[in-house]
Short mmCIF file of C-alpha atoms in Angstrom, two decimals:
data_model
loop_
_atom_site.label_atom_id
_atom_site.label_comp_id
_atom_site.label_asym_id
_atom_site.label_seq_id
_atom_site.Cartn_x
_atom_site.Cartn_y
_atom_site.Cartn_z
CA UNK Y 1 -8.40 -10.82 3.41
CA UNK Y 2 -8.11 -13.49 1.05
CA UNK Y 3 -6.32 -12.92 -2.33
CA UNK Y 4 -6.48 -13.18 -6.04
CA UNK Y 5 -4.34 -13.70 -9.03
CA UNK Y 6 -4.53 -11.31 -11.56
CA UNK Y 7 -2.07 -12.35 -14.12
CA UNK Y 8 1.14 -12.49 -12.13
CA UNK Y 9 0.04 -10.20 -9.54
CA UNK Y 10 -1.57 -11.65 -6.30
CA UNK Y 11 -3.62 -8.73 -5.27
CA UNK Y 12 -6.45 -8.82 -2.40
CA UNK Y 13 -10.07 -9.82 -3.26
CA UNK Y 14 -11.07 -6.56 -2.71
CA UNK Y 15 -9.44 -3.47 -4.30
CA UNK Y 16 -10.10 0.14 -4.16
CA UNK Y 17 -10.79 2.03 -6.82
CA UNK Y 18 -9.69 5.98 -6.50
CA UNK Y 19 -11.20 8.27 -9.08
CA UNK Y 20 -13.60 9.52 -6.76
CA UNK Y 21 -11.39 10.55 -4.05
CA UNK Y 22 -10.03 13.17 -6.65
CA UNK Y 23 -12.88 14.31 -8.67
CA UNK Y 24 -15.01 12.77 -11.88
CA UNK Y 25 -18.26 12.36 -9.17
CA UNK Y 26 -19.21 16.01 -7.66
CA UNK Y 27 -16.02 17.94 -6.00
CA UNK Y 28 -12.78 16.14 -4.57
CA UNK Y 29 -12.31 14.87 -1.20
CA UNK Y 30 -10.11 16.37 0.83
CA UNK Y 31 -6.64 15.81 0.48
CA UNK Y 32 -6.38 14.53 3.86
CA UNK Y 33 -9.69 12.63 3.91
CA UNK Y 34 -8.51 11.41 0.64
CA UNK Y 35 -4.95 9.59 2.11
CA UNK Y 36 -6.67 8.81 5.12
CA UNK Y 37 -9.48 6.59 3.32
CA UNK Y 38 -6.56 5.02 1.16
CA UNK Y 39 -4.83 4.37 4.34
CA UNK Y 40 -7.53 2.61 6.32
CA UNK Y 41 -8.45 0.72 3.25
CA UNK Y 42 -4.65 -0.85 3.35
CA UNK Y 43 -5.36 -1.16 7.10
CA UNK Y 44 -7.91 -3.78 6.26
CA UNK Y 45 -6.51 -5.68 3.86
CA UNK Y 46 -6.76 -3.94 0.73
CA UNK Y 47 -3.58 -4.61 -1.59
CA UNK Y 48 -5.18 -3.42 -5.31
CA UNK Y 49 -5.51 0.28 -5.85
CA UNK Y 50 -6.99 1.86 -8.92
CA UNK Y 51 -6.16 5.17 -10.00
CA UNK Y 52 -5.74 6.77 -13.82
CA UNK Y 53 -3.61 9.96 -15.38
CA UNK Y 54 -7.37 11.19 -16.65
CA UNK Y 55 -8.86 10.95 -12.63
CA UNK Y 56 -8.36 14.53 -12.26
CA UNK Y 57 -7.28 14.57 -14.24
CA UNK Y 58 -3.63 13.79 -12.39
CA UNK Y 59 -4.72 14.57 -9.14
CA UNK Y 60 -5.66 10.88 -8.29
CA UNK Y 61 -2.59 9.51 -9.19
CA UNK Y 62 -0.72 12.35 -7.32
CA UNK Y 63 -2.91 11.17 -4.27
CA UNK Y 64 -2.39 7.47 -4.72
CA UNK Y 65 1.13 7.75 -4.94
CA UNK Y 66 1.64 9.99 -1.54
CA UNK Y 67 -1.24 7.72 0.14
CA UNK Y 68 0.74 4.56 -0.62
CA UNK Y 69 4.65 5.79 -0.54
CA UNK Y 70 4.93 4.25 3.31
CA UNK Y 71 4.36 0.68 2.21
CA UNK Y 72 4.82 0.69 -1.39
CA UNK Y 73 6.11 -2.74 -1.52
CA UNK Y 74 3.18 -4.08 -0.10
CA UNK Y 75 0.82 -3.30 -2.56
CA UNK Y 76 -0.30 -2.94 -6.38
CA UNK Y 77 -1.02 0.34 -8.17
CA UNK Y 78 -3.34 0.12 -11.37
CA UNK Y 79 -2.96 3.03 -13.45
CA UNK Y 80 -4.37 3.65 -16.72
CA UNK Y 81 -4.06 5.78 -19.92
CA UNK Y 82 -5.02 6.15 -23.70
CA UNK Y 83 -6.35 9.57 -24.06
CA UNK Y 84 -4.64 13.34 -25.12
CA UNK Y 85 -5.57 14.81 -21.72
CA UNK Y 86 -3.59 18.14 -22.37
CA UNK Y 87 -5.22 18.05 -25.87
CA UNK Y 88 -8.13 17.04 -27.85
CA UNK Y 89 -9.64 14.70 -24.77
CA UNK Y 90 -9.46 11.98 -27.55
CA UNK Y 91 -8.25 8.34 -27.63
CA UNK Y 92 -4.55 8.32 -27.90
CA UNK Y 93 -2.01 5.64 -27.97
CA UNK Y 94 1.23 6.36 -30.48
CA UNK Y 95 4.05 4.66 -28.71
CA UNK Y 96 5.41 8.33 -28.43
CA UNK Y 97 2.67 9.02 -26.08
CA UNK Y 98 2.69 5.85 -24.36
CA UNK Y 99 5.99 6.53 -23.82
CA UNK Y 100 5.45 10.28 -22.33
CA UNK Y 101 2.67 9.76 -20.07
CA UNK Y 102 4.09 6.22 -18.57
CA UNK Y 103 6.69 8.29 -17.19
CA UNK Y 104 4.58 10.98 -16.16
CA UNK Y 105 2.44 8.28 -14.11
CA UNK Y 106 5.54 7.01 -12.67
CA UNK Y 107 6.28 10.46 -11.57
CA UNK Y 108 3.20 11.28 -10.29
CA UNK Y 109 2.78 8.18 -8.46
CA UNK Y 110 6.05 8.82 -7.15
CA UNK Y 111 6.81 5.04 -7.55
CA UNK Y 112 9.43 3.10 -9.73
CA UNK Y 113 6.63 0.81 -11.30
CA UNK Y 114 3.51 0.22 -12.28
CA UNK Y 115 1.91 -3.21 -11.50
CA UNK Y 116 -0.86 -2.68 -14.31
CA UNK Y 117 -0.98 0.02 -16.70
CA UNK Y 118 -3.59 -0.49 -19.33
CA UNK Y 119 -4.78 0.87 -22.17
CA UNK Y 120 -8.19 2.55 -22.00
CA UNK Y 121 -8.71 3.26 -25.99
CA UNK Y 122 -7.94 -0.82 -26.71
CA UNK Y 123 -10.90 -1.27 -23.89
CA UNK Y 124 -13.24 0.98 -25.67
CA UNK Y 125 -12.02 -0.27 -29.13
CA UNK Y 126 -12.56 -3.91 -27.68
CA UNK Y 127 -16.36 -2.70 -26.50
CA UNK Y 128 -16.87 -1.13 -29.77
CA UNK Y 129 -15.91 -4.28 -32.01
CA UNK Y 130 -17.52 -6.83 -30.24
CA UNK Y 131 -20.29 -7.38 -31.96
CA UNK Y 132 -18.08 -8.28 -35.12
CA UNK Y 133 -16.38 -11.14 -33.56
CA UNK Y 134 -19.43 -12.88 -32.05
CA UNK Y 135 -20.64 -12.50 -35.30
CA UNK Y 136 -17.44 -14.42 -37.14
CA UNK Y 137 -16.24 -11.40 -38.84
CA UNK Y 138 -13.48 -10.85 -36.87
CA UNK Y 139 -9.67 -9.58 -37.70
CA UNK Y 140 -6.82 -10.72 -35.20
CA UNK Y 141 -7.08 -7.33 -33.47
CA UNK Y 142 -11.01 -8.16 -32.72
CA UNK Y 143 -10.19 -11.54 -31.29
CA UNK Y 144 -7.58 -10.24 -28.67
CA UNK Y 145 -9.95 -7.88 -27.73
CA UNK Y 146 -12.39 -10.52 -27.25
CA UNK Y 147 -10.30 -12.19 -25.00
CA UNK Y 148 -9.06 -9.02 -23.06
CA UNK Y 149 -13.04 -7.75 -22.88
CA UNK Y 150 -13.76 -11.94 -21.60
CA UNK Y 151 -10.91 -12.01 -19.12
CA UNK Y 152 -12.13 -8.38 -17.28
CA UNK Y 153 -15.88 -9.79 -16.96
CA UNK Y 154 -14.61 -12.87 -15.31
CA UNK Y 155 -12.34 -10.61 -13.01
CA UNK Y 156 -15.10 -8.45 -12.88
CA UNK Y 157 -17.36 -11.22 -11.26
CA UNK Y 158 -14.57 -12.60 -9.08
CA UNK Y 159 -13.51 -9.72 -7.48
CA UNK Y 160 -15.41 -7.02 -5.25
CA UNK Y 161 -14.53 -3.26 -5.61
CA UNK Y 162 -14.22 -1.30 -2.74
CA UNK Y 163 -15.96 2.66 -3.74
CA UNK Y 164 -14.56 5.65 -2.40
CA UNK Y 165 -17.48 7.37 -2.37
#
């Protein structure tokens, strides 16, 4: 499988994205079925897996993490976070909640790192505000999230993603 760079991370062309596997779309897999298609995906080169505290929500990082524990080192977990889950459902990001729910995706994941963790409420601020900075009227905030929202759609178009569906 050939490979991409993704900041520092060289991760396969290919990556598999899990919210699926655990809910979101219709009922969950089964647990086993669930590991299993995690599994084979590693078996054929897959080295990028997507997961999220919300996919669940928890249950697909939970999955993820025992899916992956036997070769760990091999590849890269994406998780992501930004809402109040056990709350509201809102967009969340104090550093007092970044804070709490990093380490609950560590736990989860069962892992002692996370290769990406982003920040869903800056992606859906970014969406939000783009039409300010293409029109000029843009704050420092709006341009980074230009850049972030410019930098997926590229990775977007150079890399596949492999559905667990």
């Amino acid at each position: 499988m050939r490979t991409r760079s993704l900041g520092a991370l060289t991760v396969s062309e290919i990556g598999a994205g899990c919210m699926s596997i655990s809910a979101n779309y219709g009922p969950p897999a089964d647990k086993t079925q669930g590991i299993n298609a995690i599994r084979a995906a590693h078996e054929h080169g897959v080295t990028f897996f997507d997961t999220a505290e919300v996919y669940g929500p928890y249950t697909s990082e939970k999955l993820v993490g025992e899916a992956l524990a036997p070769f760990r080192d091999e590849v890269a977990i994406a998780s992501k976070f930004g809402f109040d889950v056990e709350g509201s459902g809102g967009p969340l990001s104090r550093p007092d909640h970044i804070k709490k729910v990093v380490e609950g995706s560590l736990q989860r994941l069962g892992t002692d790192r996370i290769d990406l963790y982003t920040n869903t409420e800056w992606i859906q601020l970014c969406r939000s505000k783009m039409w300010r900075v293409q029109s000029g009227t843009s704050s420092a905030r709006e341009r980074f999230c230009t850049s972030v929202s410019r930098r997926r759609a590229h990775e977007r178009s150079a890399a596949r993603t492999l559905c667990n569906r």
